[in-house]
Amino acid sequence: MQDHPQHLTTNKPDMGSPSHGAAGAGLLFLREEEFRTAQDMLFFAMRDLTNAPDALLAELGFGRAHHRCLHWVGRRPDMKVGDLLDILAITKQSLARVLGPLIEQGYVLQVKGKSDRRQRLLTLSEKGVALERKLFEIQRERLAAAYREAGGPAVDGFRRVLRGMTREQGRKYLDDMEAVRAKGSRSPV
Amino acid sequence: MQDHPQHLTTNKPDMGSPSHGAAGAGLLFLREEEFRTAQDMLFFAMRDLTNAPDALLAELGFGRAHHRCLHWVGRRPDMKVGDLLDILAITKQSLARVLGPLIEQGYVLQVKGKSDRRQRLLTLSEKGVALERKLFEIQRERLAAAYREAGGPAVDGFRRVLRGMTREQGRKYLDDMEAVRAKGSRSPV
DNA sequence: GCTTATAAGTCAGTATTTATGACTTAGATG
DNA sequence: CATCTAAGTCATAAATACTGACTTATAAGC
């Protein structure tokens, strides 16, 4: 076990939202139910969010893997291929099949790193920026509706929990991107 | 005066969490950045959550599709095959390839509906319940850690946003399951 | 300079998940 | 009885991912 021995009842009851009645009797049940509900909601939310851009992608002969690729190259311009592999957590071959067409069709550009010329730093071309933006807008509509409906404080909680679900490697990227945003400088990955 | 185009700033600024400084100059940028960060976090959170049970599934020759199936059959016992198709939003053939082995190997049971005997109502066997529970516990660990770290109010916000991201069809299921929970009665789908 | 290590690209072969479309069987329903 | 519906099935194909081996170019240590 890890540092959090949370088998069933011994946990701190610190996450109870007041939205359930019935305290006392089924406390354990309610706690389990809360997590199952979270699974349900994550499933539905992701299903509906990822379905949204599919039509546009399909028109171009692309799929979700291409979208992920465009998203991350857009997020971290001049990213190394190896870093993209780390983020996507797929194999080099899987990436090649996706990245190849994006490069051939001029959505993604490669430039040799100047400090290390083995590296192929990835950026979006104008065409790539345009496509990524279209895809982004589609998902943003869904997210914006959700944010509006849920309200500001909820959004903060949303982010806190998502961050909590993310392992160290992902958190480093998130922190790094926030640092880039704050300081305007690109920090090492 | 301002160097940012005015037509882009006319949105309602009602979801701003106070976690960013720098108001005024890059308001539009911050609002877009918020959604992009949400995409990042959803990607990482789902990547790490879905990776967690993969090893156990792989031991049994199953994949994530089998997990989804077990999850939903466990969530809504006596569910019709057609309802499962609606939830998973896949084709009958895709489901068959996943559901078939689960039935053959005794994880999922079928019983004919008594009001309509064309229906095959799905439930988990004891074996299925046991497997689903193991898978659940793995994901619960991640979720529990996240909930603990984020705190109770954050969890409520998390749920509110996820619900906001979900389309009508999914919301109906969520509402229905809450109703089942509250009243103990199974309501129609 | 030579050796070793690294970044990226590539090839061959395979597995998984999903899709489309056509069809069958059983049972409900008018 | 005719028709609709729930489920299961077959054939085919696409997208996404995997393993393992190999090449090329470049960097870095000795």
Coordinates of C-alpha atoms (C1' of nucleotides) in Angstrom, one line a residue:
Chain A
M1 CA 0.0 0.0 0.0
Q2 CA 0.9 3.6 -0.4
D3 CA 0.8 6.4 2.0
H4 CA -3.0 6.5 2.0
P5 CA -4.5 3.5 3.7
Q6 CA -8.0 4.1 2.6
H7 CA -9.7 0.8 2.9
L8 CA -13.4 1.5 3.0
T9 CA -14.3 2.9 6.3
T10 CA -11.1 4.3 7.7
N11 CA -10.9 7.3 5.5
K12 CA -11.5 10.9 6.3
P13 CA -15.0 11.8 5.3
D14 CA -13.8 15.1 4.0
M15 CA -15.3 15.1 0.6
G16 CA -19.0 14.8 1.4
S17 CA -21.0 17.2 -0.6
P18 CA -24.3 17.9 1.1
S19 CA -26.2 16.8 -1.9
H20 CA -27.1 13.4 -0.4
G21 CA -29.4 12.9 2.5
A22 CA -29.4 9.6 4.4
A23 CA -26.4 10.0 6.7
G24 CA -25.7 7.3 9.2
A25 CA -27.2 4.2 7.7
G26 CA -25.4 3.9 4.4
L27 CA -22.4 6.0 4.8
L28 CA -20.0 3.5 3.3
F29 CA -22.4 2.9 0.5
L30 CA -22.7 6.6 -0.2
R31 CA -19.0 7.0 -0.4
E32 CA -18.7 4.2 -2.8
E33 CA -21.7 5.5 -4.8
E34 CA -20.0 8.8 -5.0
F35 CA -17.0 7.3 -6.9
R36 CA -19.2 5.3 -9.1
T37 CA -21.2 8.4 -10.0
A38 CA -17.9 10.1 -10.8
Q39 CA -17.1 7.2 -13.2
D40 CA -20.5 7.6 -14.8
M41 CA -20.1 11.3 -15.3
L42 CA -16.5 11.1 -16.5
F43 CA -17.7 8.6 -19.1
F44 CA -20.5 10.7 -20.3
A45 CA -18.6 14.0 -20.3
M46 CA -15.7 12.5 -22.2
R47 CA -17.9 10.7 -24.6
D48 CA -19.8 13.8 -25.5
L49 CA -16.7 16.0 -25.6
T50 CA -14.7 13.8 -27.8
N51 CA -17.6 13.0 -30.1
A52 CA -18.1 16.7 -30.8
P53 CA -15.2 17.3 -33.2
D54 CA -15.4 13.9 -34.9
A55 CA -17.4 15.0 -37.9
L56 CA -14.9 17.7 -38.8
L57 CA -12.0 15.3 -38.4
A58 CA -13.6 12.7 -40.5
E59 CA -14.1 15.1 -43.4
L60 CA -10.3 15.4 -43.5
G61 CA -9.7 11.7 -43.1
F62 CA -8.4 12.3 -39.6
G63 CA -9.3 10.8 -36.2
R64 CA -9.0 11.6 -32.6
A65 CA -5.4 10.7 -32.5
H66 CA -4.7 13.5 -35.0
H67 CA -6.6 15.9 -32.9
R68 CA -4.6 15.0 -29.8
C69 CA -1.5 15.6 -31.8
L70 CA -2.6 18.9 -33.1
H71 CA -3.7 20.0 -29.7
W72 CA -0.4 19.2 -28.0
V73 CA 1.8 20.6 -30.8
G74 CA -0.3 23.7 -30.5
R75 CA 0.0 23.8 -26.8
R76 CA 3.8 23.4 -26.7
P77 CA 5.3 24.7 -29.9
D78 CA 8.8 23.5 -30.7
M79 CA 8.1 20.4 -28.7
K80 CA 10.4 17.5 -29.3
V81 CA 9.0 14.3 -30.8
G82 CA 10.1 12.4 -27.7
D83 CA 8.1 14.7 -25.4
L84 CA 5.0 14.2 -27.5
L85 CA 5.5 10.5 -27.1
D86 CA 5.8 10.9 -23.4
I87 CA 2.6 12.9 -23.2
L88 CA 0.5 10.8 -25.5
A89 CA 1.9 7.6 -23.9
I90 CA 1.9 5.8 -27.2
T91 CA 4.6 4.1 -29.2
K92 CA 6.8 5.8 -31.8
Q93 CA 5.1 3.8 -34.5
S94 CA 1.6 4.8 -33.5
L95 CA 2.7 8.4 -33.4
A96 CA 4.4 8.1 -36.8
R97 CA 1.2 7.0 -38.5
V98 CA -0.6 10.0 -37.1
L99 CA 2.1 12.6 -37.3
G100 CA 3.3 11.6 -40.8
P101 CA 0.1 12.6 -42.6
L102 CA -0.1 15.8 -40.6
I103 CA 3.3 16.7 -41.7
E104 CA 2.9 15.6 -45.3
Q105 CA -0.3 17.6 -45.6
G106 CA 1.3 20.6 -44.1
Y107 CA -0.5 20.9 -40.8
V108 CA 2.6 20.3 -38.7
L109 CA 6.1 21.7 -39.4
Q110 CA 9.4 20.3 -38.3
V111 CA 12.5 22.3 -37.7
K112 CA 15.8 21.0 -36.5
G113 CA 16.8 22.0 -33.0
K114 CA 19.6 24.4 -33.1
S115 CA 21.3 23.3 -29.9
D116 CA 20.7 19.7 -30.8
R117 CA 20.2 19.1 -34.5
R118 CA 19.0 15.5 -34.0
Q119 CA 15.8 16.9 -32.7
R120 CA 12.8 17.7 -34.9
L121 CA 10.9 20.4 -33.1
L122 CA 7.3 20.4 -34.0
T123 CA 5.1 23.4 -34.6
L124 CA 1.7 24.1 -36.3
S125 CA 1.7 25.7 -39.7
E126 CA -0.8 28.4 -40.4
K127 CA -3.0 25.6 -41.8
G128 CA -2.5 23.6 -38.7
V129 CA -3.3 26.5 -36.4
A130 CA -6.5 27.1 -38.4
L131 CA -7.6 23.5 -38.1
E132 CA -6.7 23.2 -34.5
R133 CA -8.6 26.3 -33.8
K134 CA -11.7 25.0 -35.5
L135 CA -11.5 21.8 -33.5
F136 CA -10.9 23.8 -30.3
E137 CA -13.9 26.0 -30.9
I138 CA -16.2 23.0 -31.2
Q139 CA -15.0 21.7 -27.8
R140 CA -15.0 25.1 -26.3
E141 CA -18.6 25.5 -27.0
R142 CA -19.4 22.4 -24.9
L143 CA -17.0 23.4 -22.2
A144 CA -18.2 27.0 -22.1
A145 CA -21.8 25.8 -21.7
A146 CA -20.7 23.6 -18.9
Y147 CA -18.8 26.3 -17.2
R148 CA -21.6 28.7 -17.5
E149 CA -24.1 26.3 -16.1
A150 CA -21.9 25.2 -13.3
G151 CA -20.6 28.6 -12.3
G152 CA -17.2 29.9 -11.4
P153 CA -16.4 28.2 -8.1
A154 CA -17.4 24.9 -9.6
V155 CA -14.9 25.4 -12.3
D156 CA -12.1 25.8 -9.8
G157 CA -13.2 22.6 -8.1
F158 CA -13.3 20.8 -11.4
R159 CA -9.7 21.7 -12.1
R160 CA -8.6 20.8 -8.6
V161 CA -10.0 17.3 -8.9
L162 CA -8.7 16.8 -12.4
R163 CA -5.3 17.7 -11.2
G164 CA -5.6 15.4 -8.3
M165 CA -6.4 12.5 -10.7
T166 CA -3.2 13.2 -12.7
R167 CA 0.1 11.5 -11.9
E168 CA 3.4 13.3 -11.5
Q169 CA 4.4 13.3 -15.1
G170 CA 1.2 15.1 -16.2
R171 CA 1.4 17.5 -13.3
K172 CA 4.8 18.5 -14.4
Y173 CA 3.5 19.4 -17.8
L174 CA 0.6 21.3 -16.3
D175 CA 2.9 23.2 -13.9
D176 CA 5.3 23.9 -16.7
M177 CA 2.6 25.3 -18.9
E178 CA 1.3 27.5 -16.2
A179 CA 4.8 28.8 -15.7
V180 CA 5.2 29.5 -19.4
R181 CA 1.9 31.4 -19.2
A182 CA 2.9 33.4 -16.2
K183 CA 6.5 34.3 -17.1
G184 CA 6.3 34.2 -20.8
S185 CA 9.4 32.1 -20.9
R186 CA 9.6 28.5 -22.1
S187 CA 11.0 26.3 -19.3
P188 CA 12.6 22.9 -19.9
V189 CA 10.4 19.9 -20.0
Chain B
M1 CA -6.3 52.2 -26.8
Q2 CA -6.5 48.5 -26.3
D3 CA -4.8 46.3 -28.7
H4 CA -7.3 43.5 -28.4
P5 CA -10.3 43.5 -30.7
Q6 CA -13.4 44.5 -28.9
H7 CA -15.8 42.1 -30.6
L8 CA -14.1 39.2 -28.9
T9 CA -14.5 40.5 -25.4
T10 CA -18.3 40.7 -25.4
N11 CA -18.8 37.4 -23.8
K12 CA -20.2 37.1 -20.3
P13 CA -17.3 36.9 -17.9
D14 CA -19.2 34.8 -15.5
M15 CA -16.9 31.8 -15.0
G16 CA -13.7 33.5 -14.1
S17 CA -12.0 31.8 -11.2
P18 CA -9.8 34.3 -9.4
S19 CA -6.7 32.1 -9.8
H20 CA -5.2 34.2 -12.5
G21 CA -4.0 37.7 -12.0
A22 CA -3.4 40.0 -15.0
A23 CA -6.9 41.3 -15.6
G24 CA -7.4 43.9 -18.3
A25 CA -4.7 43.2 -20.8
G26 CA -5.3 39.6 -21.7
L27 CA -8.8 38.9 -20.6
L28 CA -9.7 37.2 -23.8
F29 CA -6.5 35.2 -23.8
L30 CA -7.2 34.0 -20.3
R31 CA -10.6 32.9 -21.1
E32 CA -9.4 30.8 -24.0
E33 CA -6.5 29.6 -22.0
E34 CA -8.9 28.4 -19.4
F35 CA -10.6 26.0 -21.8
R36 CA -7.3 24.8 -23.2
T37 CA -6.1 24.0 -19.8
A38 CA -9.3 22.1 -19.2
Q39 CA -8.6 20.1 -22.3
D40 CA -5.1 19.4 -21.0
M41 CA -6.3 18.3 -17.6
L42 CA -9.1 16.2 -18.9
F43 CA -6.6 14.4 -21.2
F44 CA -4.2 13.7 -18.4
A45 CA -6.8 12.8 -15.8
M46 CA -8.5 10.3 -18.2
R47 CA -5.2 8.9 -19.4
D48 CA -4.1 8.1 -15.9
L49 CA -7.5 6.9 -14.7
T50 CA -8.0 4.5 -17.6
N51 CA -4.5 3.3 -17.5
A52 CA -4.9 2.2 -14.0
P53 CA -7.0 -1.0 -14.5
D54 CA -5.3 -2.0 -17.7
A55 CA -2.9 -4.5 -16.2
L56 CA -5.7 -6.4 -14.5
L57 CA -7.8 -6.4 -17.6
A58 CA -4.9 -7.6 -19.7
E59 CA -4.3 -10.6 -17.5
L60 CA -7.8 -11.8 -18.3
G61 CA -7.5 -11.0 -22.0
F62 CA -9.9 -8.1 -21.7
G63 CA -9.6 -4.4 -22.6
R64 CA -11.2 -1.2 -21.6
A65 CA -14.3 -1.9 -23.6
H66 CA -14.9 -4.9 -21.4
H67 CA -14.5 -2.7 -18.4
R68 CA -17.0 -0.2 -19.6
C69 CA -19.4 -3.1 -20.2
L70 CA -19.0 -4.5 -16.7
H71 CA -19.3 -1.1 -15.2
W72 CA -22.6 -0.3 -16.9
V73 CA -24.2 -3.7 -16.4
G74 CA -23.2 -3.4 -12.7
R75 CA -24.7 0.0 -12.5
R76 CA -28.0 -0.8 -14.1
P77 CA -28.7 -4.5 -13.5
D78 CA -31.4 -6.0 -15.8
M79 CA -30.5 -3.5 -18.5
K80 CA -31.6 -4.2 -22.0
V81 CA -28.9 -4.8 -24.7
G82 CA -30.3 -1.8 -26.6
D83 CA -29.9 0.5 -23.6
L84 CA -26.3 -0.6 -23.3
L85 CA -25.8 0.2 -26.9
D86 CA -27.3 3.7 -26.4
I87 CA -25.0 4.4 -23.5
L88 CA -21.8 3.2 -25.0
A89 CA -22.7 4.7 -28.3
I90 CA -21.1 1.9 -30.3
T91 CA -22.5 -0.5 -32.8
K92 CA -24.2 -3.8 -32.0
Q93 CA -21.3 -5.6 -33.6
S94 CA -18.7 -3.8 -31.5
L95 CA -20.7 -4.7 -28.4
A96 CA -21.2 -8.3 -29.4
R97 CA -17.4 -8.9 -29.6
V98 CA -17.1 -7.5 -26.1
L99 CA -20.2 -8.8 -24.5
G100 CA -19.9 -12.3 -26.0
P101 CA -16.8 -13.3 -24.2
L102 CA -18.0 -11.8 -21.0
I103 CA -21.1 -14.0 -21.2
E104 CA -19.3 -17.1 -22.4
Q105 CA -16.8 -16.8 -19.5
G106 CA -19.6 -16.3 -17.0
Y107 CA -19.1 -12.7 -16.0
V108 CA -22.4 -11.5 -17.4
L109 CA -25.7 -13.3 -17.3
Q110 CA -28.7 -12.9 -19.6
V111 CA -32.2 -13.5 -18.6
K112 CA -35.2 -13.1 -20.9
G113 CA -37.4 -10.2 -20.0
K114 CA -40.7 -11.4 -18.6
S115 CA -42.9 -8.7 -20.0
D116 CA -41.1 -8.8 -23.4
R117 CA -39.3 -12.1 -23.9
R118 CA -37.3 -10.8 -26.9
Q119 CA -35.2 -8.8 -24.5
R120 CA -32.1 -10.2 -22.9
L121 CA -31.7 -8.4 -19.6
L122 CA -28.1 -8.2 -18.5
T123 CA -26.7 -8.7 -15.0
L124 CA -23.4 -9.4 -13.5
S125 CA -22.8 -12.9 -12.1
E126 CA -21.0 -13.3 -8.8
K127 CA -17.8 -13.7 -10.8
G128 CA -18.7 -10.5 -12.7
V129 CA -19.4 -8.6 -9.6
A130 CA -16.0 -9.7 -8.2
L131 CA -14.1 -8.6 -11.2
E132 CA -16.0 -5.3 -11.5
R133 CA -15.2 -4.6 -7.9
K134 CA -11.5 -5.2 -8.3
L135 CA -11.5 -2.8 -11.3
F136 CA -13.5 -0.3 -9.4
E137 CA -11.2 -0.4 -6.4
I138 CA -8.2 0.4 -8.6
Q139 CA -9.9 3.5 -10.0
R140 CA -11.4 4.4 -6.7
E141 CA -7.9 4.7 -5.3
R142 CA -7.1 7.3 -7.9
L143 CA -10.3 9.1 -7.5
A144 CA -10.2 9.0 -3.7
A145 CA -6.7 10.5 -3.7
A146 CA -7.9 13.3 -6.0
Y147 CA -11.0 14.0 -3.9
R148 CA -8.9 14.1 -0.7
E149 CA -6.4 16.4 -2.3
A150 CA -9.0 18.7 -3.8
G151 CA -11.4 18.8 -0.9
G152 CA -15.2 18.5 -0.5
P153 CA -16.3 21.7 -2.2
A154 CA -14.1 21.0 -5.2
V155 CA -15.7 17.7 -5.6
D156 CA -19.1 19.3 -5.9
G157 CA -17.8 21.6 -8.5
F158 CA -16.2 18.8 -10.4
R159 CA -19.5 17.0 -10.6
R160 CA -21.4 20.1 -11.7
V161 CA -19.0 20.8 -14.6
L162 CA -19.0 17.2 -15.7
R163 CA -22.8 17.2 -15.7
G164 CA -22.7 20.4 -17.7
M165 CA -20.5 18.8 -20.3
T166 CA -23.0 15.9 -20.7
R167 CA -25.7 16.0 -23.3
E168 CA -29.4 15.3 -22.6
Q169 CA -29.2 11.6 -23.2
G170 CA -26.5 11.1 -20.6
R171 CA -28.2 13.4 -18.1
K172 CA -31.3 11.4 -18.3
Y173 CA -29.3 8.4 -17.2
L174 CA -27.6 10.3 -14.4
D175 CA -30.9 11.6 -13.2
D176 CA -32.5 8.2 -13.4
M177 CA -29.7 6.6 -11.4
E178 CA -30.0 9.3 -8.8
A179 CA -33.7 8.6 -8.6
V180 CA -33.1 4.9 -8.3
R181 CA -30.7 5.6 -5.5
A182 CA -33.1 8.0 -3.7
K183 CA -36.3 6.0 -4.0
G184 CA -34.9 2.5 -4.2
S185 CA -37.1 1.9 -7.2
R186 CA -36.0 1.3 -10.7
S187 CA -37.5 3.8 -13.0
P188 CA -37.9 3.4 -16.7
V189 CA -35.1 4.3 -19.1
Chain C
dG1 C1' 39.2 10.8 -33.3
dC2 C1' 36.7 6.9 -31.7
dT3 C1' 33.1 4.8 -29.1
dT4 C1' 28.9 5.0 -27.2
dA5 C1' 24.5 7.0 -26.4
dT6 C1' 20.5 9.5 -28.0
dA7 C1' 16.7 11.5 -31.3
dA8 C1' 14.2 10.4 -34.8
dG9 C1' 12.5 7.7 -38.6
dT10 C1' 11.3 3.3 -40.6
dC11 C1' 9.9 -1.6 -41.6
dA12 C1' 7.3 -5.9 -40.7
dG13 C1' 3.8 -8.1 -38.4
dT14 C1' -0.1 -8.2 -35.1
dA15 C1' -4.0 -7.0 -31.8
dT16 C1' -7.9 -4.3 -30.4
dT17 C1' -11.6 -1.5 -31.0
dT18 C1' -14.7 0.2 -33.8
dA19 C1' -17.5 0.9 -38.1
dT20 C1' -21.0 -0.5 -42.1
dG21 C1' -24.3 -3.3 -44.1
dA22 C1' -26.9 -7.4 -44.7
dC23 C1' -29.1 -11.1 -42.7
dT24 C1' -31.6 -14.4 -39.2
dT25 C1' -34.3 -15.6 -35.3
dA26 C1' -37.6 -14.9 -31.9
dG27 C1' -41.2 -12.6 -30.1
dA28 C1' -44.6 -8.6 -29.8
dT29 C1' -48.4 -6.2 -31.8
dG30 C1' -52.0 -4.4 -34.7
Chain D
dC1 C1' -51.3 -12.9 -40.8
dA2 C1' -48.3 -8.9 -41.6
dT3 C1' -45.3 -6.2 -39.7
dC4 C1' -42.4 -4.2 -36.4
dT5 C1' -38.8 -4.7 -32.9
dA6 C1' -34.9 -6.9 -29.8
dA7 C1' -31.2 -9.4 -30.3
dG8 C1' -27.7 -12.1 -32.5
dT9 C1' -24.7 -13.0 -36.4
dC10 C1' -21.6 -12.8 -40.6
dA11 C1' -18.5 -10.5 -43.7
dT12 C1' -15.6 -6.7 -44.5
dA13 C1' -12.9 -2.8 -43.4
dA14 C1' -10.9 1.1 -41.0
dA15 C1' -8.5 3.4 -37.2
dT16 C1' -5.6 3.0 -33.3
dA17 C1' -2.5 0.9 -31.0
dC18 C1' 1.3 -2.7 -30.0
dT19 C1' 6.3 -5.3 -30.2
dG20 C1' 10.7 -5.7 -32.0
dA21 C1' 14.4 -4.8 -35.0
dC22 C1' 16.8 -1.7 -37.7
dT23 C1' 18.9 2.8 -39.9
dT24 C1' 20.5 7.5 -39.9
dA25 C1' 22.2 11.6 -38.0
dT26 C1' 24.1 13.8 -34.3
dA27 C1' 25.9 14.5 -29.5
dA28 C1' 29.0 13.6 -25.9
dG29 C1' 32.5 11.2 -23.2
dC30 C1' 37.0 9.3 -23.2

